[in-house]
Amino acid sequence: MRSRDPSMRYLFQPRGVAVVGASHNETKIGYRLVQNIVAGGYTGVLYPVNPKGGEILGVPVYKSIEEVDGVLDTAYVAVPADMVFDAVKSCARAKAKFAVIITSGFSEVGNSAEEKRIVSYARDHGIRVVGPNVFGIYSSSVSLNATFGPSEVKPGSVAIVTQSGAIGVAMIGKTKVENIGVSAIISVGNKSDVTEADLLEYLTRDRESKVIMMYIEGIKAGQDLVTVLRTATRKKPVIVIKSGRSKRGAQAAASHTGSLAGEDRVFDDVIRQCGVIRAESLQEALDWCKFLADTATPKGENATIITNGGGLGVLTADACEKYGVRLYDDVQDLKKTFSQIIPSFGSAKNPIDITGQATAEDYDHALGAALRNPRIHAVACVGCQVGDFDARRFTEIAERRYADYKPVKPIVFSLFGGADVESSIAGLKKQDIPVFSDVYEATSFLGAVYAHYRNKARSTGTIERADIDASRVQSVVDKARAEGRVFLLAHEAQEVMLAAGISIPRSRIARKLDQAIRYAEQIGYPVAMKVVSKDILHKSDIGGVALDLDDKDEVIDAYEAILQNCRAQRPGARIEGIEVCEMVETGVETIVGARRDPSFGPIVMFGLGGIYVEVLKDISFRAFPVTREEAMSMISEVHSYALLLGVRGANKKDIDTVETTIVKVGTVLQQCKDISDIEINPLVVYDYGQGATAVDARILLSRSEEAA
Ligand code: COA
């Protein structure tokens, strides 16, 4: 991974900033930047730069950035695209440490050459580039609003990194309306130099930023991002909202930023592997951000629902299942805790139903009892407007209980009803208390609280290593390359399997019939036979495969039949021989794969064979390398996992061998840069302790220009 510049603080805490292209014209971006910096009360020194000189909003204007005599950390560049290169040259001469290039008209519209020229000059002259094509930066630590968005920002503890400039600018206004305090807002634009990984690394260390939210359209240099995210998510919640879930959306995202929106399924699995919490919508992300920074970390998994309506309670329980919130189920303890509050016709099984006749005072008692019980770790207090429910009184109680227990345990509220209830919600919201009109919204927030709790608690784990014979793999690959192939033949793929220590069926290639008979007897019946030819890829389609051969006579017949079929169907094909191999015992068929992902680099894949992968798409991915826990979790999270555990009297299968096979396959891909795809299909997995066999493996090579 590229070593990061420790001076990223000069971007977020600059002592002096220049605006190159500061304009006297109030309609121009160069004016808006100066105006926002002045209005925001920036604590450093501002140097507007414009060849005309003069003053803008009372601040003296420099005719050239090189005339700036004070300390200058960051230059904001807002001149037309064809002037940016010269402007960056001047910034370098003025010893600026960062150039934030607002200007559009570079790689996002195909003008990559000019962008590369600018970045390469900047790199050679010790200046880092943010953008081009960004809206600027807001940073609360020095009260810097160097953006051309709205001028009012509420300082606080949420850091926002966005790939979309428009969403970033809109976020400035939206966070203000939602009363969300922000520590930083920054867009990465074309990411010609500074990437999300650079920004995240800084924001992870930044004390003012307690929650990080990212809006992502596509990932470049994802390996760096994975490394940084793994650390970041242990320290603070990282929330991601990614567009491009749908096929249509992915196409739009790809053309929008000029970067490829990777397959959403891979993205989803990999960011979860890193501990990132993914929001479904911008509003959900904002709701989480608003409250996460100030919500206590739960001390355990026992959440409890208090409700005055059975229906609302069940809905909340459903939502808990959806968002991974576990309900406390010690009925004896729950009965003891709530015995004074629940009427005989209520329920002390979680959800705690204090019934429709409950008053605000009953809620107070129930909340108090739940909050005092150390075995209850989080509370969802939900209510319908029924009977004697006094929304105004409820608001007062919720405020008091929340204030008392805010630092101790997470509490969320959800109310459903008419005008009184809506004004109660508005009142509680004003106090920054997590209250929602829908139990699903409330529970989704609680789910985010628990996701972060589990991230903090998850073990760091050690990266799993596999010993593979890389030079043996390379010589197989070199031979295929020498023949101009971008795929390996079956026996070559088997050679790679052996080099990686993965079991394959015993097999030998016979050049003559008597050899075939001898090999079949050595291997032991039943055997299978397959044609070996570079010119025949789909052997079974043309009768090049025979299975379950039980004796010598069947071997003789099959040998002749295979040769005849191949000669008839592929007259010109060169036939190297007939492979005689062991008929593999039955077990659970799985698929293990690895490939180079355009966003994340090496990734590994797992699924169960047949319909599970092909039809149900029941697969999981991880960025490689992985820890043992990560490899195990990718096996256990597929829906068909139960088949490996043994169902209907079947024995448990050798899951450990599946795990080591995933690591071996990933290691081959990682160490042999020529290989782009490996797929073992099927990897037949036997009973626990009996291992697994790679029956067939398909290996593709990168086109030579892609190979690293
Ligand atoms: N140093 C300093 N100032 C310079 C300069 C230099 N080398 N060369 C020109 N200027 C001044 C100009 O004189 C002008 O000031 P004036 O209005 O006082 O005359 C100012 O810089 C701006 O130049 P101008 O030619 O008027 O450009 P513009 O304001 O119309 O457009 C951009 C400049 C950067 C705003 C425009 O090119 C652009 O890229 N807009 C899109 C920005 C965007 O959307 N970014 C992505 C957001 S997510």
PDB file of C-alpha atoms in Angstrom, residues 85 91 117 163 190 214 230 236 251 285 319 418 430 476 525 556 583 614 620 644 664 691 704:
ATOM      1  CA  PHE A  85      -1.849  23.530 -15.169  1.00  0.00           C
ATOM      2  CA  CYS A  91       0.884  26.979  -6.362  1.00  0.00           C
ATOM      3  CA  ARG A 117      -0.041  16.109 -16.686  1.00  0.00           C
ATOM      4  CA  GLN A 163     -18.009  10.946  -4.686  1.00  0.00           C
ATOM      5  CA  ASN A 190     -11.902  12.513 -10.127  1.00  0.00           C
ATOM      6  CA  MET A 214     -19.446   7.975   2.703  1.00  0.00           C
ATOM      7  CA  ARG A 230     -10.762  -2.408   8.517  1.00  0.00           C
ATOM      8  CA  LYS A 236     -15.843   4.748  14.829  1.00  0.00           C
ATOM      9  CA  GLN A 251     -24.753   1.872 -15.598  1.00  0.00           C
ATOM     10  CA  ALA A 285     -27.754   7.256   6.515  1.00  0.00           C
ATOM     11  CA  ALA A 319     -37.824  -5.250  12.380  1.00  0.00           C
ATOM     12  CA  GLY A 418     -52.380  11.634  15.088  1.00  0.00           C
ATOM     13  CA  LYS A 430     -35.662  19.039  18.528  1.00  0.00           C
ATOM     14  CA  VAL A 476       2.402 -24.072 -16.139  1.00  0.00           C
ATOM     15  CA  TYR A 525     -12.842 -49.283 -10.576  1.00  0.00           C
ATOM     16  CA  ILE A 556     -12.191 -50.796 -23.880  1.00  0.00           C
ATOM     17  CA  MET A 583     -14.735 -41.705 -10.058  1.00  0.00           C
ATOM     18  CA  GLU A 614     -26.507 -20.987 -10.791  1.00  0.00           C
ATOM     19  CA  SER A 620     -20.466 -14.951  -0.819  1.00  0.00           C
ATOM     20  CA  LEU A 644     -22.572 -28.670   5.015  1.00  0.00           C
ATOM     21  CA  LYS A 664      -5.141 -21.722  -1.216  1.00  0.00           C
ATOM     22  CA  GLY A 691     -11.283 -33.668   3.122  1.00  0.00           C
ATOM     23  CA  SER A 704      -1.129  -9.900 -21.324  1.00  0.00           C
TER      24      SER A 704
END
